[in-house]
mmCIF file of C-alpha atoms and ligand atoms in Angstrom:
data_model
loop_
_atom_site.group_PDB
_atom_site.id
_atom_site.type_symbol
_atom_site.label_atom_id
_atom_site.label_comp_id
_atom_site.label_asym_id
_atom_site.label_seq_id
_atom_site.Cartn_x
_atom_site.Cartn_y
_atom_site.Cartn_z
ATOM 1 C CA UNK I 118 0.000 0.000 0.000
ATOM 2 C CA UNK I 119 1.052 3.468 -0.743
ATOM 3 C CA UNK I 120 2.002 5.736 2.118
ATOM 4 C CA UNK I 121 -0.394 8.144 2.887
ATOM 5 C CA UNK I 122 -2.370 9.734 5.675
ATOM 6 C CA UNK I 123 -5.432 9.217 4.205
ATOM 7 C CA UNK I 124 -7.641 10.926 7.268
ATOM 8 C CA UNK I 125 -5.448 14.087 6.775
ATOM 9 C CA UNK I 126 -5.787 14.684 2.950
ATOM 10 C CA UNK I 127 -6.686 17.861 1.843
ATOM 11 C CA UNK I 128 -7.578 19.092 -1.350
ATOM 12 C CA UNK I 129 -4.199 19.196 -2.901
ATOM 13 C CA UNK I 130 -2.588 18.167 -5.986
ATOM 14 C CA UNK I 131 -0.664 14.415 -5.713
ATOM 15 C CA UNK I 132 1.297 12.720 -8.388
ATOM 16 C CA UNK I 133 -0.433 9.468 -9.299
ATOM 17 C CA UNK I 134 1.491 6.747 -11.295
ATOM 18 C CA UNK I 135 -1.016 7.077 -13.983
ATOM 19 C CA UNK I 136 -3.322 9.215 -16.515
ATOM 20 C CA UNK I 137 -5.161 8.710 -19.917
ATOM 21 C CA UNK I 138 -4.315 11.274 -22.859
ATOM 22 C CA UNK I 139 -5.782 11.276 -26.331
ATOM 23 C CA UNK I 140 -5.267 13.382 -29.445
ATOM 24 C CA UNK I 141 -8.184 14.883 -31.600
ATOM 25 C CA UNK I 142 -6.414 15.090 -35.136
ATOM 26 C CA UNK I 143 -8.123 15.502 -38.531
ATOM 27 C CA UNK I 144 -11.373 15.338 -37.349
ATOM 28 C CA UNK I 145 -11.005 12.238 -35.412
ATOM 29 C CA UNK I 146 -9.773 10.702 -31.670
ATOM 30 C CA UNK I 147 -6.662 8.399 -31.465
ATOM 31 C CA UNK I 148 -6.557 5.426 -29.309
ATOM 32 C CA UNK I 149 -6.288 6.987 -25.846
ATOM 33 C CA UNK I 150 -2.771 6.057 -23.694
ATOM 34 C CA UNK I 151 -2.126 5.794 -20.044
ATOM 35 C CA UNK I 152 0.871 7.569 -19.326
ATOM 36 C CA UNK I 153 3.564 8.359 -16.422
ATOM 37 C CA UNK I 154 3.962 11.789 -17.555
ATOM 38 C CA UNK I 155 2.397 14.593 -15.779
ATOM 39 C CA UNK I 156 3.400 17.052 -18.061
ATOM 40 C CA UNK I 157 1.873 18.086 -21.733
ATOM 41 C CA UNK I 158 4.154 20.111 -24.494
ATOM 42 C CA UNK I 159 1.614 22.003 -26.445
ATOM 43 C CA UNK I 160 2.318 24.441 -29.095
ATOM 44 C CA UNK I 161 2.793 28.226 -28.129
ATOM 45 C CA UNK I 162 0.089 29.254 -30.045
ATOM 46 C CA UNK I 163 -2.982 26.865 -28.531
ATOM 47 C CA UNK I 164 -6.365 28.069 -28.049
ATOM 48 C CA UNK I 165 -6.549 26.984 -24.838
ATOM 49 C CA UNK I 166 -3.702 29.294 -23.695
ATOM 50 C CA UNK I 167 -4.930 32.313 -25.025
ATOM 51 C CA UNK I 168 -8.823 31.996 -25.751
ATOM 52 C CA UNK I 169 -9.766 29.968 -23.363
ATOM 53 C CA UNK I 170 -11.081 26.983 -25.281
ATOM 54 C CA UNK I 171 -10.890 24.448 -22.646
ATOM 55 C CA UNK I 172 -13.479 22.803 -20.330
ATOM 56 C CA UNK I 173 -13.021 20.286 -17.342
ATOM 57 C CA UNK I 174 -15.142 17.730 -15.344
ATOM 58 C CA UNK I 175 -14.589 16.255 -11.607
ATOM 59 C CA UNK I 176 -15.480 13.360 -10.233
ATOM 60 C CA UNK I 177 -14.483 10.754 -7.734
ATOM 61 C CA UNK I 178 -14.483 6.988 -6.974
ATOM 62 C CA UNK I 179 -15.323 5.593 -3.997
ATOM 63 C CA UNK I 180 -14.103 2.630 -2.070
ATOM 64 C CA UNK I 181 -16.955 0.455 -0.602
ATOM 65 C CA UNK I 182 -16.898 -1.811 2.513
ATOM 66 C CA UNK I 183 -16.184 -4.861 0.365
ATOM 67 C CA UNK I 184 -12.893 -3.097 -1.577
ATOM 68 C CA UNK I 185 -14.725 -2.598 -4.777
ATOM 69 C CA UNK I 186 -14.560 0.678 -6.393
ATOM 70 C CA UNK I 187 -17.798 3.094 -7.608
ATOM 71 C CA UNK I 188 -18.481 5.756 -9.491
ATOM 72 C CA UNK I 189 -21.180 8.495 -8.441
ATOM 73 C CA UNK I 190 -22.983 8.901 -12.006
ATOM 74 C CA UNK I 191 -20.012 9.643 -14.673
ATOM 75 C CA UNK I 192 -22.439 9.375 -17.600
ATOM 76 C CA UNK I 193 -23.690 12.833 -16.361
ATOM 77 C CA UNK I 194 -20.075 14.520 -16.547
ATOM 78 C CA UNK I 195 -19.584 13.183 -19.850
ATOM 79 C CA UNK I 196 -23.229 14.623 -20.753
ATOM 80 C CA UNK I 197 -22.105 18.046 -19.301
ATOM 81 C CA UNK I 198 -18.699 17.893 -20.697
ATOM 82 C CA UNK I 199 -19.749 17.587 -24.276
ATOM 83 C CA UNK I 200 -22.519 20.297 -23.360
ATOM 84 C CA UNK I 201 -19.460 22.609 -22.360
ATOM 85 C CA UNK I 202 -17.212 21.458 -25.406
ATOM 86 C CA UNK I 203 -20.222 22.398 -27.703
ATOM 87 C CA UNK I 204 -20.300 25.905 -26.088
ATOM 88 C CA UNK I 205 -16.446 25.660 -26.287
ATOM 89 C CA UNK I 206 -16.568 24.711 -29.678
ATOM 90 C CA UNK I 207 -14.827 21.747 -29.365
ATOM 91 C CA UNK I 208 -15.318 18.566 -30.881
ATOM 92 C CA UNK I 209 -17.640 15.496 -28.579
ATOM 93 C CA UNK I 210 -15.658 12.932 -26.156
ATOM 94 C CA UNK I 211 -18.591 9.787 -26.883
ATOM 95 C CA UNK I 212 -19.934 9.160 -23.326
ATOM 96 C CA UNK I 213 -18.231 5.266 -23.752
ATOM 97 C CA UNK I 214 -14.768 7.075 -24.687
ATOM 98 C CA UNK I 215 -15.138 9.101 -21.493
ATOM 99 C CA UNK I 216 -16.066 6.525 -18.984
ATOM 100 C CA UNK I 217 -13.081 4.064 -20.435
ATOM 101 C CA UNK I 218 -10.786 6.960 -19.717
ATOM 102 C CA UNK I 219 -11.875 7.125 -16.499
ATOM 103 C CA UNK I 220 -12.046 3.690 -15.220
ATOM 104 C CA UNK I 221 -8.938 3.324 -16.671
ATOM 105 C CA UNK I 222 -7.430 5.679 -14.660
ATOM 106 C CA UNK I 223 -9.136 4.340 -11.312
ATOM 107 C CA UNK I 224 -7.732 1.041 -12.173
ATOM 108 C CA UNK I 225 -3.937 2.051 -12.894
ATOM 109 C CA UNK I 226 -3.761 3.779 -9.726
ATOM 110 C CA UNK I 227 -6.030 1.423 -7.715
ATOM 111 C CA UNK I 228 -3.254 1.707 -4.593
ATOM 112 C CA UNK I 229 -4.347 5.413 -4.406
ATOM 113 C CA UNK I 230 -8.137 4.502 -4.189
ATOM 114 C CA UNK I 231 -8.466 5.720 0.033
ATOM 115 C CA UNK I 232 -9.575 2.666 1.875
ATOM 116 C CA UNK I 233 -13.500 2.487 3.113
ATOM 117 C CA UNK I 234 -14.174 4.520 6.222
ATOM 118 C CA UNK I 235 -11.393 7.132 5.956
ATOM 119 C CA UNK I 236 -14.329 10.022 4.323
ATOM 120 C CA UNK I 237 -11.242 9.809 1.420
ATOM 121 C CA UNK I 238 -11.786 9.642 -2.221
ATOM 122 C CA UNK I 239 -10.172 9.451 -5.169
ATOM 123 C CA UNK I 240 -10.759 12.287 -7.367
ATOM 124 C CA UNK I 241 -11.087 12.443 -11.036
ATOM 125 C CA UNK I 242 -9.961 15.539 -13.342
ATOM 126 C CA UNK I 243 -11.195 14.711 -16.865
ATOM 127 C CA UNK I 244 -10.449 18.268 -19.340
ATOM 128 C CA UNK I 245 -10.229 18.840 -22.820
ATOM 129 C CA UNK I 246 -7.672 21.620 -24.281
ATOM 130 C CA UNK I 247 -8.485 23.491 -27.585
ATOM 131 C CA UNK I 248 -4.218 22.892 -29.073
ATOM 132 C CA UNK I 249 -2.137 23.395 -31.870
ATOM 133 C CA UNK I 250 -0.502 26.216 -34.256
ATOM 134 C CA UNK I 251 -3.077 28.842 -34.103
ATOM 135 C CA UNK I 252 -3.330 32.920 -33.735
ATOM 136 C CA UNK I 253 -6.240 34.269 -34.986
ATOM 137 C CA UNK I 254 -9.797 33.656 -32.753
ATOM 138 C CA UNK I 255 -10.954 30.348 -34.198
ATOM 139 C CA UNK I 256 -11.408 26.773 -32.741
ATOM 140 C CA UNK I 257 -8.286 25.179 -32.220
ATOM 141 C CA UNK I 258 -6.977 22.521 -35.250
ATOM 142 C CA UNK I 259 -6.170 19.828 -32.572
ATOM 143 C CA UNK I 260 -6.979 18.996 -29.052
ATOM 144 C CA UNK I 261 -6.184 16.804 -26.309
ATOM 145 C CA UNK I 262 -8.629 14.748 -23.906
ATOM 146 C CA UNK I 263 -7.091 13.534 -20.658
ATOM 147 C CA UNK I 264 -8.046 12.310 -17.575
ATOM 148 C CA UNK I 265 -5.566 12.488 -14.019
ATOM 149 C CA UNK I 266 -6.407 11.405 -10.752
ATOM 150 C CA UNK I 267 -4.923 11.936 -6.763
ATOM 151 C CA UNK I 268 -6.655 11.426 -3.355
ATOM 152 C CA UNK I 269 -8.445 14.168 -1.417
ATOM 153 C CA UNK I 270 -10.176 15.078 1.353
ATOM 154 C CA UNK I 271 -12.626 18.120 2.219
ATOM 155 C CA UNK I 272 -13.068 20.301 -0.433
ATOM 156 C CA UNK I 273 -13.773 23.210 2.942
ATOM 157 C CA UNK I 274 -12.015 22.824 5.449
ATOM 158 C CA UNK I 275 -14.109 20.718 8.576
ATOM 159 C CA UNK I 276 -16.356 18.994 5.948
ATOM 160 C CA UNK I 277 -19.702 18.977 7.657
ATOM 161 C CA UNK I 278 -18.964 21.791 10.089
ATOM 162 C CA UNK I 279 -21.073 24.498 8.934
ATOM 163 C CA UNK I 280 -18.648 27.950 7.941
ATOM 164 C CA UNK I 281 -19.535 31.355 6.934
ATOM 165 C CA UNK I 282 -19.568 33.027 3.016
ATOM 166 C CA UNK I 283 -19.678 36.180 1.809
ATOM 167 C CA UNK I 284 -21.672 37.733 -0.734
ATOM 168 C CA UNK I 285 -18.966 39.291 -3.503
ATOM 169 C CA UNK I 286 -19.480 41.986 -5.791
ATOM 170 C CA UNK I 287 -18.040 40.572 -8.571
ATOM 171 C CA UNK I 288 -19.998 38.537 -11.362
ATOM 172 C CA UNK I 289 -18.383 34.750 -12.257
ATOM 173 C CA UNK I 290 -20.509 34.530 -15.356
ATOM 174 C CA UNK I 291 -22.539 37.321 -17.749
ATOM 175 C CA UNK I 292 -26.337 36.506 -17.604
ATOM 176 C CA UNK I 293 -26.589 34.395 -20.983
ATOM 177 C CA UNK I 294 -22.533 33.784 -21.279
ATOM 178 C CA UNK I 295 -20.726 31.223 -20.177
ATOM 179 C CA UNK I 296 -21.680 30.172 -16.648
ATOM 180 C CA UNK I 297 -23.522 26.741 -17.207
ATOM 181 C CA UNK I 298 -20.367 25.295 -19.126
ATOM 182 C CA UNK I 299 -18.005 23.992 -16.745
ATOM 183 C CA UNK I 300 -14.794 26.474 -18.327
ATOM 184 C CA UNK I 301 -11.646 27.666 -16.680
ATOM 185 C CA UNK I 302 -12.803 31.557 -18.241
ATOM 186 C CA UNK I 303 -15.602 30.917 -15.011
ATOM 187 C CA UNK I 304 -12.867 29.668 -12.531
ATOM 188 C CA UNK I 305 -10.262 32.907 -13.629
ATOM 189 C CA UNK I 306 -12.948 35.299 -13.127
ATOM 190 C CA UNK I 307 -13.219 33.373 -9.310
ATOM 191 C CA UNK I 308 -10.013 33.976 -8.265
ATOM 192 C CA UNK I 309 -9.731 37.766 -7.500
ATOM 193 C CA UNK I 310 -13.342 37.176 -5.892
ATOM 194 C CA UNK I 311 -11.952 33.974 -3.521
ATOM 195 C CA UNK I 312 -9.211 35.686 -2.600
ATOM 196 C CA UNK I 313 -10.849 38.486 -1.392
ATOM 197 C CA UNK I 314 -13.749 35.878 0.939
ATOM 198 C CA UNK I 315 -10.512 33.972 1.913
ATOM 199 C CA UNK I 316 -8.716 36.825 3.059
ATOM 200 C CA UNK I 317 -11.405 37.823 5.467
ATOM 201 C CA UNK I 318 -11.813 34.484 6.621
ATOM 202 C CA UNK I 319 -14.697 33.480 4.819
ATOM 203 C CA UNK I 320 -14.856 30.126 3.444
ATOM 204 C CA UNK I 321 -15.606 31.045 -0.502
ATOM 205 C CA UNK I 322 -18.053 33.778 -1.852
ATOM 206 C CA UNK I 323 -21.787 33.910 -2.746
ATOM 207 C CA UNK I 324 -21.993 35.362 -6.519
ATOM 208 C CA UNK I 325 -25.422 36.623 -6.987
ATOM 209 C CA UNK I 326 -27.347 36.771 -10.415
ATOM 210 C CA UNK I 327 -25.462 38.889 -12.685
ATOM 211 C CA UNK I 328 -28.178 41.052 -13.903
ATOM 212 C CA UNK I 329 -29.733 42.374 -11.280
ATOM 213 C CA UNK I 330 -27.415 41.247 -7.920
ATOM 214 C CA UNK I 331 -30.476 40.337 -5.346
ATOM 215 C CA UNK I 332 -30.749 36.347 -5.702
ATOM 216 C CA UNK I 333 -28.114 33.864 -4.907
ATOM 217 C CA UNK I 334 -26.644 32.032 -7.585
ATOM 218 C CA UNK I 335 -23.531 29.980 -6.651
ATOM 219 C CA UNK I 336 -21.505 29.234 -3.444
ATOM 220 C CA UNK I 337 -18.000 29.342 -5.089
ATOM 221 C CA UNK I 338 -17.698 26.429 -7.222
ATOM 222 C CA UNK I 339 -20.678 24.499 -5.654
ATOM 223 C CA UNK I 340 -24.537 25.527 -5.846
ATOM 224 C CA UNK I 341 -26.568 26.559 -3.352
ATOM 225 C CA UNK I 342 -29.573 24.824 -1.833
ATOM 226 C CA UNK I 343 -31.811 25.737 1.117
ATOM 227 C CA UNK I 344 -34.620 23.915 3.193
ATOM 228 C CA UNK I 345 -37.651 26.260 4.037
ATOM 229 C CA UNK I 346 -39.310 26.195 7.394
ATOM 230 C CA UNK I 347 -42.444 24.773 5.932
ATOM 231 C CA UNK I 348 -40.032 21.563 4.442
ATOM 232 C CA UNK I 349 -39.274 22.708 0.653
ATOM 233 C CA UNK I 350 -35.965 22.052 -0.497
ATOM 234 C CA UNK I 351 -35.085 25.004 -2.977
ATOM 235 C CA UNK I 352 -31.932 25.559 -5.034
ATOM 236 C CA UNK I 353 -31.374 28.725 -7.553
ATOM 237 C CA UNK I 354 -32.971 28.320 -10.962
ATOM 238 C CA UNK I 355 -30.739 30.574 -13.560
ATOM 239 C CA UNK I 356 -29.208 30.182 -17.038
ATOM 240 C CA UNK I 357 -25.811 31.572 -15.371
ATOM 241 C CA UNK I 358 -25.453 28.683 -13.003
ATOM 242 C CA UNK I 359 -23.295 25.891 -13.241
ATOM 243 C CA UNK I 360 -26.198 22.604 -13.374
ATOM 244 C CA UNK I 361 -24.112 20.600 -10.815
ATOM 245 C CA UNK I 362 -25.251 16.834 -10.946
ATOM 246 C CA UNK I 363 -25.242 16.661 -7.008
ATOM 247 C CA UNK I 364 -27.851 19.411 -6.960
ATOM 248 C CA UNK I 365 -29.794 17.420 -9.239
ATOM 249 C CA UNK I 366 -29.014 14.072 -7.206
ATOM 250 C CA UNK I 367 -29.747 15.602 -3.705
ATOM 251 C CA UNK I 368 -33.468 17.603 -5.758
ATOM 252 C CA UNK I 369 -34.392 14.076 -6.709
ATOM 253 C CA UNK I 370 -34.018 12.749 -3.084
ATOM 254 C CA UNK I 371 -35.108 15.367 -1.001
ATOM 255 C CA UNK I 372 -38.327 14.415 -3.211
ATOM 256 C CA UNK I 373 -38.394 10.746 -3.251
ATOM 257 C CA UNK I 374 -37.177 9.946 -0.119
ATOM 258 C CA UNK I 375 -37.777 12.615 1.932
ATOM 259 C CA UNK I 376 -40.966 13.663 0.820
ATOM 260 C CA UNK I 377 -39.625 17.101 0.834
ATOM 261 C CA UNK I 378 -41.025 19.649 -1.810
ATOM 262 C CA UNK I 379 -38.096 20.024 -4.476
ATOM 263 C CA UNK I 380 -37.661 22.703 -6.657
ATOM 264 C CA UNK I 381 -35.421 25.013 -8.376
ATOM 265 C CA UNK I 382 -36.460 28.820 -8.109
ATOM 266 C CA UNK I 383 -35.515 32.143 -7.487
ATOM 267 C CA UNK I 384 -33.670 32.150 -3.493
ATOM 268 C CA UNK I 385 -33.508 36.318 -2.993
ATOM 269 C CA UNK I 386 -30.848 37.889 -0.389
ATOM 270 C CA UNK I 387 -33.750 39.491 1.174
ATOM 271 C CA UNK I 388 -36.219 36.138 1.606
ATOM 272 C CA UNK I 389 -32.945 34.794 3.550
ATOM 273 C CA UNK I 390 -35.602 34.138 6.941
ATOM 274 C CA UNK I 391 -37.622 31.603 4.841
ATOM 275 C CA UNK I 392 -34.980 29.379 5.308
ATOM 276 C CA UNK I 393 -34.258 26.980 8.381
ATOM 277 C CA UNK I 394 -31.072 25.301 6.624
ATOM 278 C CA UNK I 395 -28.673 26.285 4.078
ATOM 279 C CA UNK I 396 -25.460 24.582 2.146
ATOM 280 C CA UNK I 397 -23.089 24.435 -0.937
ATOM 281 C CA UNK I 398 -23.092 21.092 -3.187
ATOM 282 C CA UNK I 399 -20.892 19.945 -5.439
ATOM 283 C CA UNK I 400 -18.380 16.481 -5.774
ATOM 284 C CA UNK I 401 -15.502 18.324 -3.955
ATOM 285 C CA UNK I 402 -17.821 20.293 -1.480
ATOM 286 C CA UNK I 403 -20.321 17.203 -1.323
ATOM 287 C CA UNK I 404 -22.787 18.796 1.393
ATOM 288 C CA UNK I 405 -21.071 21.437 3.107
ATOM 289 C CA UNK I 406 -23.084 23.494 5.665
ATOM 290 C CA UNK I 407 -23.358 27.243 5.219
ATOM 291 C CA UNK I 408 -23.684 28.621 9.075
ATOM 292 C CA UNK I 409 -23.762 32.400 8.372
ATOM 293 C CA UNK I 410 -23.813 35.273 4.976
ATOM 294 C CA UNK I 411 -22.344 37.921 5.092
ATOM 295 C CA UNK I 412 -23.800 40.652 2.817
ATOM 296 C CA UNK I 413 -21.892 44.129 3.380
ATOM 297 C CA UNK I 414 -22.968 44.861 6.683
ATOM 298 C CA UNK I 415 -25.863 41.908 6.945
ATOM 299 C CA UNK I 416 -24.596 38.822 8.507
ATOM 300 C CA UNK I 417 -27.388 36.235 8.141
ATOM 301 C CA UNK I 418 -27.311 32.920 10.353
ATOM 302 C CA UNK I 419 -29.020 30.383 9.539
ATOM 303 C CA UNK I 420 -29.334 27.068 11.616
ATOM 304 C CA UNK I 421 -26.343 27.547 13.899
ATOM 305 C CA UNK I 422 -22.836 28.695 13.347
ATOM 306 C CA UNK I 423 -21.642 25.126 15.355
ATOM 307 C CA UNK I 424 -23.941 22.472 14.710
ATOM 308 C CA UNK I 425 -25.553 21.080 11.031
ATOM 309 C CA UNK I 426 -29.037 21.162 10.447
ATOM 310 C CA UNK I 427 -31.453 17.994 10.249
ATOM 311 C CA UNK I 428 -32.889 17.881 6.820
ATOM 312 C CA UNK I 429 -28.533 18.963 5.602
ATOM 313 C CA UNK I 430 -27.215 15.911 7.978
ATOM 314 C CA UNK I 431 -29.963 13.432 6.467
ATOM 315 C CA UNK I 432 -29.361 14.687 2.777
ATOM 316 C CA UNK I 433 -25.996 14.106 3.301
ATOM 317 C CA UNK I 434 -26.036 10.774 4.935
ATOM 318 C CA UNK I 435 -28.231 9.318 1.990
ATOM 319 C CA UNK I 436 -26.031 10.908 -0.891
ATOM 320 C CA UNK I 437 -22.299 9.904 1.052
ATOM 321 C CA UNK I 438 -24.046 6.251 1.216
ATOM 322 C CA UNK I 439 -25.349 6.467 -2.038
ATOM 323 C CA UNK I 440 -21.649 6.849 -3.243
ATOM 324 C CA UNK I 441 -19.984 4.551 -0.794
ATOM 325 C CA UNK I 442 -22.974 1.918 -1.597
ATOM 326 C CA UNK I 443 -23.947 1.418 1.741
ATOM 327 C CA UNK I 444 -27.006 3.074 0.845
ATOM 328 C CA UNK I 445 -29.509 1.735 -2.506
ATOM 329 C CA UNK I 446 -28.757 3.904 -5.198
ATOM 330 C CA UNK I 447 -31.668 5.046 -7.201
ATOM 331 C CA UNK I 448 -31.361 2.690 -10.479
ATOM 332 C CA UNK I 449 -28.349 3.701 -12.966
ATOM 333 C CA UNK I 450 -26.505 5.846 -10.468
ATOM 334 C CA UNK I 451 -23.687 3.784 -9.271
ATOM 335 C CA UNK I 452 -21.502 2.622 -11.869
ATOM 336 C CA UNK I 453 -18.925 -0.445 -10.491
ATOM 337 C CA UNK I 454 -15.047 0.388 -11.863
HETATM 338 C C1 PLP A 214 -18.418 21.630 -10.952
HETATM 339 C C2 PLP A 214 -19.161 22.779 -10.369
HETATM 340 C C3 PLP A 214 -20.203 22.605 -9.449
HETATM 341 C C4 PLP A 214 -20.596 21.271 -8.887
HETATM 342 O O1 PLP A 214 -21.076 20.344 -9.842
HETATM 343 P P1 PLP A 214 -21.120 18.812 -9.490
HETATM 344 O O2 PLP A 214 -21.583 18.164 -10.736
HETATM 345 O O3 PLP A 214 -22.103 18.647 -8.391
HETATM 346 O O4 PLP A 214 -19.761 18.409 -9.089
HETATM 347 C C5 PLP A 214 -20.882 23.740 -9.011
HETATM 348 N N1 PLP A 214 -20.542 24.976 -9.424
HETATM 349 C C6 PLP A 214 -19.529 25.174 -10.298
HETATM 350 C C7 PLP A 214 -19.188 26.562 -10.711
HETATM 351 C C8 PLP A 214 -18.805 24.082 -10.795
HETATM 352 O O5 PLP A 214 -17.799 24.289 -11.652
#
């Protein structure tokens, strides 16, 4: 077994042995490799340098009680991927292409799979790079699909302790631009913003729509959801946001198996008292608890700043087992490496 702490990962970058690369040349994918390099040599002049052309996926496997290995729906992030590639315009990854890649990659670095038990997973970074000689603002002649891999841990720091975010006044996406493709353009915009939250302690920022800046949109690089008082489970409904499949998952069983009311809508900064629980979802966040917002001089609590609320703990509990397969997955949801 490898040496690692696995109870003390983070969310950092580790070398794994392995990851899958694959060349898009005259209109047509290669045979995808597994390779020990972690580096690329691309030419100076690639799109994805320059323009942006470029989108990315995460995902994770999961080690289950019995040593087996899942995957939490991957079939979706190839869906989204090509939906981001096609605003990219960047030529499909086939959904079977994808999920070889990735399984591949679980596989050749198996020993870096965190055992059951240790809240460890192994996470997946699937992205596809607009490359090539190039100048002018056109779609790249070439590009490259890979896939890498390394352990982590929380995504925030104390994983189900609730934290505090901060409403920013800068914009991630433009109102019909680029915010539901899954781009670095979105993430580079996020940086001056997260800097900013981190600096004054704050876990991440809250962007708010970019047209008129009164409803919430997106918790840093996880959406938002909130559970009203009278039991309805709400999460923002807006062309700018980023349609995270564990939004999606926890909508569906908030519905079906906790007969909460599920539904995507508007969540305005100043409706905040409607809701009894709030939290940021996402693969890296998972469920994280949102105990406070700040908004200039507003700071909004909403369950408690120590403890997680009822309906977030139970949500959480079903999706974690879901993954980990010590809960039934709703059909077509687990796929086994
Ligand atoms: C990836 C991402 C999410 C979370 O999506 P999941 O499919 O749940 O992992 C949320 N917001 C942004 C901006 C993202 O990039």
């Amino acid at each position: 077994m490898v040496n690692i702490k696995w109870e003390e990962l983070g969310f950092d970058y580790i070398k794994t042995p392995f990851r899958y690369i694959s060349h898009w040349k005259n209109g047509q994918w290669e045979n995808g490799v597994l390779t020990e390099d972690n580096t690329i040599t691309i030419n100076e002049g690639s799109t994805c340098l320059h323009y942006g052309q470029e989108c990315f996926e995460g995902l994770k496997a999961y080690r289950r009680e019995d040593g087996q290995i899942n995957l939490f729906r991957p079939d979706e992030n190839a869906k989204r991927l090509n939906k981001s590639a096609a605003r990219m315009q960047m030529p499909e990854v086939p959904t079977e292409m994808f999920i070889d890649a990735v399984k591949q990659v679980v596989k050749a670095n198996e020993e870096y799979v965190p055992p059951f038990g240790t809240g460890a997973t192994l996470y997946l970074r699937p992205y596809l790079i607009g490359v090539g000689p190039n100048i002018g603002i056109v779609p790249a002649p070439e590009y490259i699909f890979s896939v890498f891999c390394m352990p982590v841990g929380p995504y925030f720091k104390g994983g189900l302790t609730p934290s505090n975010f901060v409403v920013s006044e800068y914009d991630r996406a433009a109102p019909y631009g680029t915010g539901a493709a899954k781009v670095g353009g979105n993430y580079a915009a996020s940086l001056l913003p997260g800097q900013i939250a981190h600096d004054r302690s704050f876990s991440d920022c809250i962007y708010l729509d970019p047209a008129t800046h009164t409803k919430i949109e997106e918790v840093g690089s996880a959406n938002f959801f909130g559970i009203t008082h009278d039991n309805q489970f709400i999460t923002p409904k807006s062309p700018s946001i980023l349609p995270s499949i564990t939004k999606y998952s926890l909508l569906y069983l908030a519905q079906e198996r906790f007969g909460l009311e599920a539904l995507e809508g508007d969540v305005r900064l100043d409706e905040l008292d409607k809701f009894a629980e709030a939290g940021a979802c996402g693969t890296a966040a998972i469920i994280a608890p949102i105990a406070g917002i700040q908004n200039g001089e507003d700071f909004h609590v909403f369950y408690s700043e120590t403890e997680t609320g009822p309906v977030t703990k139970k949500l959480y509990d079903e999706l974690v087992g879901i993954q980990f397969g010590t809960v039934e997955a709703p059909e077509g949801w687990v796929f086994e490496v």
